[in-house]
Amino acid sequence: IKAKLISTTPQSLTLAGERLRAGHLVSFPTETVYGLGCHALDPIAVRKVFQAKERPFTDPLIVHVTRVEEALRLWRASEDSTTTTTTDTTTSSTNNHHH
């Protein structure tokens, strides 16, 4: 996997958003480490995060949302899921601060 450092200009951030929507991974700085993110509702992108980090699928990831309503909607969706596997791979991942 290749990584490219970009500036935080509006144009670069727009490009990062386009990459996320297209199913690609994006790395970003946090307070202590770099996170690896993807579109949390894209199961193929989520799988890429697990593969890139060599992380077991049973180890959950964090989902970042901008509004409480979005978090509640994801929570309700996970309660409506029929299997744990579907919930884990579609609603519980974007970023991991542990690697």
XYZ file of N, CA and C in Angstrom:
297
model
N 0.853 -1.178 0.000
C 0.000 0.000 0.000
C 0.889 1.227 0.000
N 0.636 2.142 -0.921
C 1.398 3.383 -0.996
C 0.646 4.492 -0.274
N 1.372 5.365 0.369
C 0.785 6.508 1.060
C 1.346 7.784 0.448
N 0.518 8.816 0.427
C 0.938 10.104 -0.102
C 0.526 11.175 0.901
N 1.490 11.979 1.340
C 1.212 13.077 2.258
C 0.650 14.253 1.460
N -0.489 14.765 1.900
C -1.086 15.924 1.224
C -1.217 17.065 2.223
N -1.331 18.260 1.692
C -1.534 19.426 2.556
C -2.981 19.448 3.039
N -3.286 20.379 3.924
C -4.647 20.493 4.435
C -5.393 21.654 3.789
N -5.118 21.889 2.527
C -5.857 22.912 1.800
C -7.262 22.400 1.503
N -8.205 23.286 1.272
C -9.553 22.832 0.909
C -9.541 21.880 -0.296
N -8.703 22.153 -1.278
C -8.633 21.293 -2.462
C -8.132 19.888 -2.098
N -7.096 19.803 -1.257
C -6.570 18.505 -0.849
C -7.580 17.725 -0.015
N -8.281 18.414 0.860
C -9.288 17.753 1.683
C -10.458 17.271 0.839
N -10.814 18.032 -0.179
C -11.855 17.595 -1.113
C -11.419 16.313 -1.818
N -10.167 16.264 -2.244
C -9.623 15.069 -2.887
C -9.653 13.881 -1.922
N -9.300 14.098 -0.667
C -9.337 13.014 0.321
C -10.768 12.495 0.482
N -11.742 13.399 0.509
C -13.150 12.998 0.592
C -13.577 12.188 -0.616
N -13.119 12.595 -1.792
C -13.431 11.839 -3.013
C -12.838 10.441 -2.936
N -11.611 10.342 -2.417
C -10.967 9.025 -2.284
C -11.765 8.133 -1.321
N -12.229 8.701 -0.222
C -13.033 7.922 0.723
C -14.319 7.425 0.063
N -15.018 8.316 -0.637
C -16.264 7.938 -1.295
C -16.048 6.903 -2.389
N -14.838 6.858 -2.957
C -14.508 5.894 -4.014
C -14.024 4.560 -3.446
N -13.997 4.420 -2.126
C -13.621 3.155 -1.517
C -12.147 3.012 -1.185
N -11.396 4.108 -1.268
C -9.970 4.067 -0.945
C -9.745 4.371 0.536
N -8.550 4.079 1.007
C -8.174 4.373 2.379
C -7.473 5.726 2.454
N -7.590 6.388 3.599
C -6.943 7.671 3.838
C -6.316 7.620 5.230
N -5.075 8.056 5.331
C -4.393 8.141 6.621
C -4.453 9.587 7.104
N -4.572 9.758 8.415
C -4.668 11.109 8.964
C -4.061 11.153 10.354
N -3.507 12.310 10.726
C -2.889 12.418 12.050
C -3.937 12.543 13.155
N -3.605 11.969 14.301
C -4.412 12.149 15.506
C -3.494 12.787 16.551
N -3.927 12.839 17.791
C -3.103 13.454 18.832
C -1.797 12.698 19.045
N -1.808 11.387 18.833
C -0.630 10.579 19.172
C -0.057 9.767 18.018
N -0.881 9.330 17.088
C -0.436 8.467 15.988
C -1.186 8.850 14.717
N -0.929 8.145 13.650
C -1.720 8.318 12.429
C -2.827 7.278 12.405
N -4.019 7.697 12.006
C -5.143 6.787 11.859
C -5.270 6.370 10.407
N -5.911 5.252 10.178
C -6.193 4.772 8.835
C -7.695 4.703 8.706
N -8.257 5.460 7.770
C -9.703 5.554 7.672
C -10.234 5.154 6.321
N -11.548 4.878 6.315
C -12.277 4.553 5.090
C -13.725 4.971 5.299
N -14.534 4.798 4.271
C -15.968 5.047 4.399
C -16.551 3.895 5.211
N -17.076 4.179 6.383
C -17.500 3.142 7.325
C -18.658 2.293 6.814
N -19.416 2.773 5.847
C -20.550 2.001 5.342
C -20.223 1.254 4.057
N -18.967 1.238 3.676
C -18.509 0.520 2.489
C -17.788 -0.742 2.958
N -18.452 -1.908 2.904
C -17.846 -3.122 3.452
C -16.528 -3.513 2.782
N -16.360 -3.210 1.519
C -15.100 -3.524 0.840
C -13.982 -2.630 1.381
N -14.276 -1.344 1.567
C -13.283 -0.419 2.122
C -12.924 -0.812 3.554
N -13.920 -1.212 4.334
C -13.672 -1.639 5.713
C -12.743 -2.853 5.715
N -12.992 -3.782 4.820
C -12.134 -4.973 4.714
C -10.696 -4.565 4.401
N -10.527 -3.539 3.558
C -9.181 -3.056 3.224
C -8.443 -2.544 4.463
N -9.161 -1.889 5.373
C -8.536 -1.409 6.604
C -8.031 -2.598 7.420
N -8.894 -3.595 7.595
C -8.484 -4.775 8.355
C -7.282 -5.452 7.697
N -7.298 -5.562 6.378
C -6.194 -6.211 5.675
C -4.910 -5.394 5.786
N -4.999 -4.089 5.601
C -3.812 -3.237 5.655
C -3.164 -3.284 7.036
N -3.984 -3.395 8.063
C -3.463 -3.402 9.428
C -3.185 -4.811 9.941
N -3.503 -5.801 9.110
C -3.392 -7.200 9.534
C -4.098 -7.398 10.866
N -5.299 -6.882 10.926
C -6.098 -6.864 12.148
C -7.203 -7.915 12.045
N -7.456 -8.694 13.098
C -8.551 -9.675 13.041
C -9.899 -8.967 12.942
N -10.826 -9.573 12.206
C -12.148 -8.973 12.020
C -12.947 -8.897 13.320
N -12.518 -9.594 14.331
C -13.206 -9.555 15.625
C -12.775 -8.360 16.471
N -11.761 -7.624 16.026
C -11.254 -6.464 16.752
C -11.916 -5.212 16.164
N -12.878 -4.608 16.843
C -13.657 -3.507 16.253
C -12.830 -2.251 15.992
N -13.344 -1.443 15.092
C -12.749 -0.158 14.757
C -13.698 0.947 15.170
N -13.228 2.177 15.133
C -14.013 3.342 15.546
C -14.678 3.984 14.335
N -15.912 4.433 14.502
C -16.605 5.205 13.462
C -16.671 6.648 13.932
N -16.238 7.557 13.062
C -16.348 8.984 13.365
C -17.563 9.543 12.640
N -18.389 10.285 13.363
C -19.556 10.947 12.781
C -19.526 12.412 13.193
N -20.267 13.232 12.484
C -20.266 14.661 12.794
C -21.444 15.094 13.661
N -22.485 14.252 13.727
C -23.666 14.624 14.511
C -24.157 13.428 15.317
N -24.734 13.696 16.465
C -25.284 12.648 17.320
C -26.318 11.828 16.557
N -27.117 12.477 15.734
C -28.160 11.771 14.984
C -27.570 10.679 14.087
N -26.401 10.949 13.517
C -25.752 9.946 12.667
C -25.332 8.737 13.497
N -24.787 8.978 14.685
C -24.386 7.871 15.561
C -25.603 7.040 15.960
N -26.705 7.706 16.303
C -27.915 6.980 16.692
C -28.471 6.174 15.532
N -28.408 6.715 14.321
C -28.886 5.989 13.137
C -28.046 4.726 12.923
N -26.726 4.832 13.092
C -25.865 3.653 12.952
C -26.141 2.633 14.059
N -26.391 3.109 15.248
C -26.687 2.227 16.362
C -27.970 1.446 16.076
N -29.012 2.151 15.606
C -30.272 1.482 15.276
C -30.066 0.475 14.149
N -29.253 0.813 13.169
C -28.986 -0.108 12.059
C -28.301 -1.368 12.576
N -27.378 -1.210 13.522
C -26.688 -2.395 14.042
C -27.636 -3.259 14.864
N -28.588 -2.652 15.558
C -29.571 -3.422 16.323
C -30.496 -4.190 15.400
N -30.747 -3.647 14.192
C -31.634 -4.287 13.229
C -30.947 -5.393 12.433
N -29.619 -5.455 12.492
C -28.877 -6.460 11.729
C -29.187 -7.852 12.247
N -29.151 -8.800 11.341
C -29.459 -10.167 11.734
C -28.239 -10.949 12.175
N -27.029 -10.493 11.794
C -25.823 -11.207 12.207
C -24.791 -10.229 12.725
N -23.954 -10.685 13.621
C -22.870 -9.879 14.159
C -21.869 -9.518 13.073
N -21.601 -10.435 12.157
C -20.617 -10.185 11.103
C -21.012 -8.979 10.265
N -22.280 -8.894 9.879
C -22.727 -7.757 9.081
C -22.544 -6.462 9.853
N -22.913 -6.450 11.111
C -22.763 -5.258 11.934
C -21.298 -4.857 12.036
N -20.428 -5.805 12.312
C -19.012 -5.496 12.501
C -18.376 -4.920 11.243
N -18.737 -5.409 10.067
C -18.030 -4.975 8.870
C -18.639 -3.751 8.211
N -19.855 -3.351 8.581
C -20.435 -2.213 7.898
C -20.633 -0.986 8.772
N -20.646 -1.133 10.067
C -20.949 0.040 10.875
C -19.934 0.343 11.954
N -18.893 -0.452 12.099
C -18.019 -0.195 13.231
C -16.571 0.019 12.835
N -16.348 0.812 11.779
C -14.947 1.028 11.472
C -14.691 2.250 10.599
N -13.674 2.941 10.968
C -12.990 3.907 10.109
C -11.588 4.101 10.607
N -11.427 4.156 11.870
C -10.114 4.570 12.362
C -9.679 3.725 13.543
N -8.383 3.499 13.618
C -7.796 2.772 14.730
C -6.620 3.573 15.242
N -6.615 3.902 16.497
C -5.542 4.691 17.074
C -4.437 3.819 17.663
N -4.510 2.506 17.537
C -3.579 1.628 18.215
C -2.384 1.219 17.365
N -2.336 1.492 16.089
C -1.204 1.108 15.254
C -0.424 2.303 14.793
